[in-house]
PDB file of C-alpha atoms and ligand atoms in Angstrom:
ATOM      1  CA  MET H 264      -1.897 -12.132  -6.758  1.00  0.00           C
ATOM      2  CA  ASN H 265       0.489 -13.717  -4.266  1.00  0.00           C
ATOM      3  CA  ILE H 266       0.688 -12.159  -0.839  1.00  0.00           C
ATOM      4  CA  ILE H 267       2.406 -12.616   2.479  1.00  0.00           C
ATOM      5  CA  LEU H 268       0.638 -12.002   5.775  1.00  0.00           C
ATOM      6  CA  LEU H 269       3.105 -10.764   8.317  1.00  0.00           C
ATOM      7  CA  GLY H 270       2.467 -10.064  11.984  1.00  0.00           C
ATOM      8  CA  ALA H 271       3.327 -11.155  15.496  1.00  0.00           C
ATOM      9  CA  PRO H 272       1.675 -14.238  16.975  1.00  0.00           C
ATOM     10  CA  GLY H 273      -1.823 -13.124  17.995  1.00  0.00           C
ATOM     11  CA  ALA H 274      -1.969 -10.273  15.457  1.00  0.00           C
ATOM     12  CA  GLY H 275      -4.934 -11.983  13.835  1.00  0.00           C
ATOM     13  CA  LYS H 276      -3.259 -13.380  10.714  1.00  0.00           C
ATOM     14  CA  GLY H 277      -5.376 -16.539  10.708  1.00  0.00           C
ATOM     15  CA  THR H 278      -8.649 -14.661  11.176  1.00  0.00           C
ATOM     16  CA  GLN H 279      -7.831 -12.193   8.402  1.00  0.00           C
ATOM     17  CA  ALA H 280      -6.563 -14.985   6.165  1.00  0.00           C
ATOM     18  CA  SER H 281      -9.998 -16.676   6.255  1.00  0.00           C
ATOM     19  CA  LYS H 282     -11.684 -13.404   5.352  1.00  0.00           C
ATOM     20  CA  ILE H 283      -9.224 -12.643   2.551  1.00  0.00           C
ATOM     21  CA  ALA H 284      -9.490 -16.178   1.171  1.00  0.00           C
ATOM     22  CA  GLY H 285     -13.289 -15.837   1.082  1.00  0.00           C
ATOM     23  CA  LYS H 286     -13.413 -12.483  -0.653  1.00  0.00           C
ATOM     24  CA  TYR H 287     -10.386 -12.572  -2.929  1.00  0.00           C
ATOM     25  CA  LYS H 288     -10.330 -16.339  -3.637  1.00  0.00           C
ATOM     26  CA  LEU H 289      -6.710 -16.661  -2.657  1.00  0.00           C
ATOM     27  CA  LEU H 290      -5.447 -20.012  -1.423  1.00  0.00           C
ATOM     28  CA  HIS H 291      -4.543 -19.839   2.273  1.00  0.00           C
ATOM     29  CA  ILE H 292      -1.261 -21.566   3.060  1.00  0.00           C
ATOM     30  CA  SER H 293      -0.359 -21.613   6.751  1.00  0.00           C
ATOM     31  CA  THR H 294       2.901 -23.304   7.686  1.00  0.00           C
ATOM     32  CA  GLY H 295       1.684 -23.558  11.291  1.00  0.00           C
ATOM     33  CA  ASP H 296      -1.420 -25.457  10.113  1.00  0.00           C
ATOM     34  CA  ILE H 297       0.738 -27.729   7.956  1.00  0.00           C
ATOM     35  CA  PHE H 298       2.972 -28.539  10.934  1.00  0.00           C
ATOM     36  CA  ARG H 299      -0.013 -29.157  13.237  1.00  0.00           C
ATOM     37  CA  ALA H 300      -1.569 -31.514  10.659  1.00  0.00           C
ATOM     38  CA  ASN H 301       1.740 -33.381  10.450  1.00  0.00           C
ATOM     39  CA  ILE H 302       1.978 -33.636  14.236  1.00  0.00           C
ATOM     40  CA  LYS H 303      -1.581 -34.980  14.391  1.00  0.00           C
ATOM     41  CA  GLY H 304      -0.819 -37.458  11.612  1.00  0.00           C
ATOM     42  CA  GLY H 305       2.379 -38.630  13.340  1.00  0.00           C
ATOM     43  CA  THR H 306       4.545 -38.014  10.246  1.00  0.00           C
ATOM     44  CA  GLU H 307       8.333 -37.610  10.256  1.00  0.00           C
ATOM     45  CA  ILE H 308       7.917 -33.871   9.643  1.00  0.00           C
ATOM     46  CA  GLY H 309       5.506 -33.741  12.566  1.00  0.00           C
ATOM     47  CA  LYS H 310       8.014 -35.445  14.841  1.00  0.00           C
ATOM     48  CA  ILE H 311      10.737 -32.967  13.906  1.00  0.00           C
ATOM     49  CA  ALA H 312       8.437 -29.951  14.186  1.00  0.00           C
ATOM     50  CA  LYS H 313       6.857 -30.763  17.543  1.00  0.00           C
ATOM     51  CA  SER H 314       9.844 -30.080  19.776  1.00  0.00           C
ATOM     52  CA  TYR H 315      10.492 -26.704  18.139  1.00  0.00           C
ATOM     53  CA  ILE H 316       6.837 -25.663  18.252  1.00  0.00           C
ATOM     54  CA  ASP H 317       6.501 -26.690  21.905  1.00  0.00           C
ATOM     55  CA  ALA H 318       9.549 -24.543  22.711  1.00  0.00           C
ATOM     56  CA  GLY H 319       8.253 -21.534  20.753  1.00  0.00           C
ATOM     57  CA  LYS H 320      11.191 -21.806  18.344  1.00  0.00           C
ATOM     58  CA  LEU H 321      11.273 -21.895  14.567  1.00  0.00           C
ATOM     59  CA  VAL H 322      11.260 -25.264  12.845  1.00  0.00           C
ATOM     60  CA  PRO H 323      14.536 -25.558  10.856  1.00  0.00           C
ATOM     61  CA  ASP H 324      14.587 -23.607   7.601  1.00  0.00           C
ATOM     62  CA  SER H 325      15.480 -26.624   5.477  1.00  0.00           C
ATOM     63  CA  VAL H 326      12.294 -28.423   6.535  1.00  0.00           C
ATOM     64  CA  THR H 327      10.061 -25.363   6.294  1.00  0.00           C
ATOM     65  CA  CYS H 328      11.331 -24.060   2.954  1.00  0.00           C
ATOM     66  CA  ASP H 329      10.978 -27.483   1.309  1.00  0.00           C
ATOM     67  CA  ILE H 330       7.371 -27.752   2.471  1.00  0.00           C
ATOM     68  CA  VAL H 331       6.433 -24.356   1.082  1.00  0.00           C
ATOM     69  CA  LYS H 332       8.372 -24.817  -2.142  1.00  0.00           C
ATOM     70  CA  ASP H 333       6.519 -28.070  -2.769  1.00  0.00           C
ATOM     71  CA  ARG H 334       3.116 -26.690  -1.744  1.00  0.00           C
ATOM     72  CA  LEU H 335       3.406 -23.844  -4.249  1.00  0.00           C
ATOM     73  CA  THR H 336       3.752 -26.317  -7.119  1.00  0.00           C
ATOM     74  CA  TRP H 337       0.282 -27.758  -6.488  1.00  0.00           C
ATOM     75  CA  ASP H 338      -2.409 -26.900  -9.038  1.00  0.00           C
ATOM     76  CA  ASP H 339      -4.555 -24.990  -6.562  1.00  0.00           C
ATOM     77  CA  ALA H 340      -1.768 -22.444  -5.997  1.00  0.00           C
ATOM     78  CA  ARG H 341      -1.746 -21.337  -9.636  1.00  0.00           C
ATOM     79  CA  HIS H 342      -4.399 -18.651  -9.219  1.00  0.00           C
ATOM     80  CA  GLY H 343      -2.903 -16.792  -6.302  1.00  0.00           C
ATOM     81  CA  TYR H 344      -2.129 -17.556  -2.707  1.00  0.00           C
ATOM     82  CA  MET H 345      -1.605 -16.038   0.680  1.00  0.00           C
ATOM     83  CA  LEU H 346       1.265 -17.176   2.872  1.00  0.00           C
ATOM     84  CA  ASP H 347       0.440 -17.084   6.577  1.00  0.00           C
ATOM     85  CA  GLY H 348       3.400 -17.694   8.889  1.00  0.00           C
ATOM     86  CA  PHE H 349       5.991 -17.897   6.116  1.00  0.00           C
ATOM     87  CA  PRO H 350       8.573 -16.466   5.718  1.00  0.00           C
ATOM     88  CA  ARG H 351       9.565 -16.030   9.344  1.00  0.00           C
ATOM     89  CA  ASN H 352      13.186 -14.987   8.997  1.00  0.00           C
ATOM     90  CA  LEU H 353      15.472 -13.401   6.423  1.00  0.00           C
ATOM     91  CA  PHE H 354      16.803 -16.702   5.139  1.00  0.00           C
ATOM     92  CA  GLN H 355      13.288 -17.947   4.387  1.00  0.00           C
ATOM     93  CA  ALA H 356      12.418 -14.656   2.673  1.00  0.00           C
ATOM     94  CA  GLN H 357      15.493 -14.885   0.470  1.00  0.00           C
ATOM     95  CA  GLU H 358      14.731 -18.517  -0.379  1.00  0.00           C
ATOM     96  CA  LEU H 359      11.130 -17.612  -1.192  1.00  0.00           C
ATOM     97  CA  ASP H 360      12.352 -14.989  -3.646  1.00  0.00           C
ATOM     98  CA  LYS H 361      14.137 -17.794  -5.518  1.00  0.00           C
ATOM     99  CA  PHE H 362      11.038 -19.941  -6.089  1.00  0.00           C
ATOM    100  CA  ALA H 363       8.080 -17.551  -6.001  1.00  0.00           C
ATOM    101  CA  HIS H 364       6.935 -14.132  -7.086  1.00  0.00           C
ATOM    102  CA  ILE H 365       5.425 -12.138  -4.250  1.00  0.00           C
ATOM    103  CA  ASP H 366       3.298  -9.089  -5.076  1.00  0.00           C
ATOM    104  CA  LEU H 367       2.583  -7.742  -1.618  1.00  0.00           C
ATOM    105  CA  CYS H 368       3.495  -8.164   2.022  1.00  0.00           C
ATOM    106  CA  LEU H 369       0.672  -7.176   4.354  1.00  0.00           C
ATOM    107  CA  ASN H 370       1.899  -6.450   7.850  1.00  0.00           C
ATOM    108  CA  ILE H 371      -0.744  -6.581  10.587  1.00  0.00           C
ATOM    109  CA  ASP H 372       0.702  -4.273  13.179  1.00  0.00           C
ATOM    110  CA  VAL H 373      -0.420  -4.719  16.771  1.00  0.00           C
ATOM    111  CA  GLU H 374       0.818  -3.447  20.123  1.00  0.00           C
ATOM    112  CA  GLU H 375       2.844  -6.083  21.928  1.00  0.00           C
ATOM    113  CA  ALA H 376       0.978  -5.425  25.201  1.00  0.00           C
ATOM    114  CA  LEU H 377      -2.214  -6.845  23.685  1.00  0.00           C
ATOM    115  CA  LEU H 378      -0.730 -10.049  22.389  1.00  0.00           C
ATOM    116  CA  MET H 379      -0.268 -12.182  25.515  1.00  0.00           C
ATOM    117  CA  ASP H 380      -3.944 -11.919  26.494  1.00  0.00           C
ATOM    118  CA  ARG H 381      -5.115 -12.434  22.935  1.00  0.00           C
ATOM    119  CA  ILE H 382      -3.126 -15.618  22.466  1.00  0.00           C
ATOM    120  CA  CYS H 383      -3.650 -17.172  25.874  1.00  0.00           C
ATOM    121  CA  GLY H 384      -7.404 -16.520  25.607  1.00  0.00           C
ATOM    122  CA  ARG H 385      -7.606 -17.922  22.104  1.00  0.00           C
ATOM    123  CA  ARG H 386      -9.775 -20.946  21.356  1.00  0.00           C
ATOM    124  CA  VAL H 387      -9.653 -22.443  17.898  1.00  0.00           C
ATOM    125  CA  CYS H 388     -11.662 -24.835  15.771  1.00  0.00           C
ATOM    126  CA  SER H 389     -10.300 -27.371  13.315  1.00  0.00           C
ATOM    127  CA  CYS H 390     -12.328 -25.580  10.587  1.00  0.00           C
ATOM    128  CA  GLY H 391      -9.989 -22.580  10.945  1.00  0.00           C
ATOM    129  CA  GLU H 392     -12.222 -20.293  13.025  1.00  0.00           C
ATOM    130  CA  SER H 393     -10.695 -18.608  16.016  1.00  0.00           C
ATOM    131  CA  TYR H 394     -12.341 -17.045  19.096  1.00  0.00           C
ATOM    132  CA  HIS H 395     -11.406 -15.330  22.335  1.00  0.00           C
ATOM    133  CA  VAL H 396     -12.766 -16.672  25.631  1.00  0.00           C
ATOM    134  CA  SER H 397     -14.034 -13.200  26.548  1.00  0.00           C
ATOM    135  CA  THR H 398     -16.558 -13.293  23.687  1.00  0.00           C
ATOM    136  CA  LEU H 399     -17.593 -16.936  23.918  1.00  0.00           C
ATOM    137  CA  ASN H 400     -19.986 -16.539  26.881  1.00  0.00           C
ATOM    138  CA  GLY H 401     -19.107 -20.031  28.011  1.00  0.00           C
ATOM    139  CA  ALA H 402     -19.720 -21.643  24.609  1.00  0.00           C
ATOM    140  CA  THR H 403     -17.374 -24.543  23.861  1.00  0.00           C
ATOM    141  CA  THR H 404     -18.306 -25.220  20.246  1.00  0.00           C
ATOM    142  CA  CYS H 405     -17.669 -23.375  16.989  1.00  0.00           C
ATOM    143  CA  ALA H 406     -20.466 -20.989  15.945  1.00  0.00           C
ATOM    144  CA  LYS H 407     -19.635 -21.685  12.316  1.00  0.00           C
ATOM    145  CA  CYS H 408     -19.474 -25.498  12.149  1.00  0.00           C
ATOM    146  CA  GLY H 409     -20.489 -26.773  15.614  1.00  0.00           C
ATOM    147  CA  LYS H 410     -17.260 -28.647  16.336  1.00  0.00           C
ATOM    148  CA  GLU H 411     -15.621 -28.584  19.769  1.00  0.00           C
ATOM    149  CA  LEU H 412     -13.198 -25.684  20.319  1.00  0.00           C
ATOM    150  CA  TYR H 413      -9.760 -26.290  21.783  1.00  0.00           C
ATOM    151  CA  GLN H 414      -6.695 -24.392  22.946  1.00  0.00           C
ATOM    152  CA  ARG H 415      -3.518 -24.769  20.898  1.00  0.00           C
ATOM    153  CA  ALA H 416      -0.764 -26.521  22.849  1.00  0.00           C
ATOM    154  CA  ASP H 417       1.615 -23.613  22.216  1.00  0.00           C
ATOM    155  CA  ASP H 418      -0.887 -20.974  23.398  1.00  0.00           C
ATOM    156  CA  ASN H 419       0.387 -21.007  26.992  1.00  0.00           C
ATOM    157  CA  PRO H 420       2.212 -18.066  28.655  1.00  0.00           C
ATOM    158  CA  GLU H 421       5.673 -19.646  28.688  1.00  0.00           C
ATOM    159  CA  THR H 422       5.647 -20.689  25.036  1.00  0.00           C
ATOM    160  CA  VAL H 423       3.985 -17.442  23.971  1.00  0.00           C
ATOM    161  CA  LYS H 424       6.823 -15.474  25.553  1.00  0.00           C
ATOM    162  CA  ALA H 425       9.346 -17.496  23.567  1.00  0.00           C
ATOM    163  CA  ARG H 426       7.280 -17.076  20.377  1.00  0.00           C
ATOM    164  CA  LEU H 427       7.176 -13.295  20.858  1.00  0.00           C
ATOM    165  CA  ASP H 428      10.948 -13.224  21.392  1.00  0.00           C
ATOM    166  CA  THR H 429      11.405 -15.286  18.239  1.00  0.00           C
ATOM    167  CA  TYR H 430       9.136 -12.887  16.369  1.00  0.00           C
ATOM    168  CA  ASN H 431      10.995  -9.790  17.551  1.00  0.00           C
ATOM    169  CA  THR H 432      14.463 -11.077  16.803  1.00  0.00           C
ATOM    170  CA  GLN H 433      13.889 -13.121  13.649  1.00  0.00           C
ATOM    171  CA  THR H 434      10.628 -12.160  11.957  1.00  0.00           C
ATOM    172  CA  ALA H 435      10.263  -8.410  12.556  1.00  0.00           C
ATOM    173  CA  PRO H 436      13.303  -7.614  10.341  1.00  0.00           C
ATOM    174  CA  LEU H 437      11.200  -8.795   7.396  1.00  0.00           C
ATOM    175  CA  ILE H 438       9.226  -5.567   7.635  1.00  0.00           C
ATOM    176  CA  ASP H 439      12.286  -3.664   6.382  1.00  0.00           C
ATOM    177  CA  TYR H 440      13.091  -6.397   3.874  1.00  0.00           C
ATOM    178  CA  TYR H 441       9.731  -5.992   2.092  1.00  0.00           C
ATOM    179  CA  LYS H 442       9.747  -2.224   2.552  1.00  0.00           C
ATOM    180  CA  ALA H 443      13.021  -2.078   0.670  1.00  0.00           C
ATOM    181  CA  GLN H 444      11.400  -4.103  -2.121  1.00  0.00           C
ATOM    182  CA  GLY H 445       8.514  -1.616  -2.258  1.00  0.00           C
ATOM    183  CA  LYS H 446       6.040  -4.369  -1.389  1.00  0.00           C
ATOM    184  CA  LEU H 447       5.053  -3.517   2.163  1.00  0.00           C
ATOM    185  CA  ALA H 448       1.572  -2.430   3.241  1.00  0.00           C
ATOM    186  CA  VAL H 449       0.747  -1.904   6.916  1.00  0.00           C
ATOM    187  CA  VAL H 450      -2.640  -2.234   8.586  1.00  0.00           C
ATOM    188  CA  LYS H 451      -3.156  -1.360  12.233  1.00  0.00           C
ATOM    189  CA  SER H 452      -4.895  -3.857  14.458  1.00  0.00           C
ATOM    190  CA  GLY H 453      -5.269  -2.082  17.794  1.00  0.00           C
ATOM    191  CA  GLU H 454      -8.309  -2.880  19.862  1.00  0.00           C
ATOM    192  CA  GLY H 455     -10.276  -2.778  16.611  1.00  0.00           C
ATOM    193  CA  SER H 456     -12.573  -5.625  15.683  1.00  0.00           C
ATOM    194  CA  PRO H 457     -11.491  -8.116  13.009  1.00  0.00           C
ATOM    195  CA  ASP H 458     -14.031  -6.519  10.669  1.00  0.00           C
ATOM    196  CA  LEU H 459     -12.369  -3.107  11.009  1.00  0.00           C
ATOM    197  CA  VAL H 460      -8.972  -4.621  10.285  1.00  0.00           C
ATOM    198  CA  PHE H 461     -10.444  -6.387   7.268  1.00  0.00           C
ATOM    199  CA  GLU H 462     -11.827  -3.083   5.979  1.00  0.00           C
ATOM    200  CA  GLN H 463      -8.304  -1.657   5.986  1.00  0.00           C
ATOM    201  CA  ILE H 464      -7.042  -4.755   4.188  1.00  0.00           C
ATOM    202  CA  CYS H 465      -9.737  -4.397   1.515  1.00  0.00           C
ATOM    203  CA  LYS H 466      -8.612  -0.814   0.926  1.00  0.00           C
ATOM    204  CA  VAL H 467      -5.101  -2.100   0.269  1.00  0.00           C
ATOM    205  CA  LEU H 468      -6.164  -5.014  -1.896  1.00  0.00           C
ATOM    206  CA  GLY H 469      -8.886  -3.121  -3.755  1.00  0.00           C
ATOM    207  CA  HIS H 470     -12.605  -3.887  -3.663  1.00  0.00           C
TER     208      HIS H 470
HETATM  209  P1  AMP E 536       1.731 -20.348  13.727  1.00  0.00           P
HETATM  210  O1  AMP E 536       0.519 -21.214  13.613  1.00  0.00           O
HETATM  211  O2  AMP E 536       2.001 -19.574  12.468  1.00  0.00           O
HETATM  212  O3  AMP E 536       1.698 -19.482  14.957  1.00  0.00           O
HETATM  213  O4  AMP E 536       2.999 -21.320  13.913  1.00  0.00           O
HETATM  214  C1  AMP E 536       3.093 -22.165  15.028  1.00  0.00           C
HETATM  215  C2  AMP E 536       4.537 -22.639  15.159  1.00  0.00           C
HETATM  216  O5  AMP E 536       4.900 -23.396  13.996  1.00  0.00           O
HETATM  217  C3  AMP E 536       5.574 -21.541  15.266  1.00  0.00           C
HETATM  218  O6  AMP E 536       5.707 -21.038  16.594  1.00  0.00           O
HETATM  219  C4  AMP E 536       6.828 -22.274  14.789  1.00  0.00           C
HETATM  220  O7  AMP E 536       7.330 -23.122  15.790  1.00  0.00           O
HETATM  221  C5  AMP E 536       6.277 -23.160  13.678  1.00  0.00           C
HETATM  222  N1  AMP E 536       6.330 -22.470  12.367  1.00  0.00           N
HETATM  223  C6  AMP E 536       5.290 -22.004  11.635  1.00  0.00           C
HETATM  224  N2  AMP E 536       5.730 -21.399  10.512  1.00  0.00           N
HETATM  225  C7  AMP E 536       7.079 -21.481  10.539  1.00  0.00           C
HETATM  226  C8  AMP E 536       8.111 -21.021   9.680  1.00  0.00           C
HETATM  227  N3  AMP E 536       7.862 -20.321   8.569  1.00  0.00           N
HETATM  228  N4  AMP E 536       9.399 -21.319  10.030  1.00  0.00           N
HETATM  229  C9  AMP E 536       9.689 -22.014  11.119  1.00  0.00           C
HETATM  230  N5  AMP E 536       8.768 -22.444  12.007  1.00  0.00           N
HETATM  231  C10 AMP E 536       7.472 -22.178  11.721  1.00  0.00           C
END
């Protein structure tokens, strides 16, 4: 099964992706993670991506589509995968349809008013875990692996505003795109805990 995780920044895609990967054994492919690894490694792709990411804009489609197209040819993607953060506009979705078969698009729907606080209070670990400062009780290390938590460079109010604008204008139209293909499933992520959201996802994916 190949699925897309759709949702605004801060909707909890990364958190749900870890849970889905664990239960359904789907490979988690996050374009954001790929870009951040490239930035850390000082690669050419990283150099191109950094200025766009810092501005809350989308990295050019040519770069992004090539990365995903290549990643899907790796052996570990043969048994099903979950795309997190791709596609992010109609062009990318149309390109994806040329080189992949997608079974389902899971949209994590969340009220915009909740997003700014969620993202700006987010602390992440390099192992993939994500927390909110309000639940950390002052802890600075990951409860899962013990590594130091950090704040993503683009999780600041100014960049988040730009990322939300980008989402609304470029990514949200994908909801209708996948609806028209009969592949859309929506789960609501209000104030509910990640576990409650995951329960809804399990209902969609089957136990
Ligand atoms: P994310 O970790 O998914 O929030 O992505 C962080 C940033 O990486 C985004 O704000 C974009 O600048 C960039 N990015 C991630 N995925 C894509 C994509 N599919 N197309 C273009 N830019 C992307």
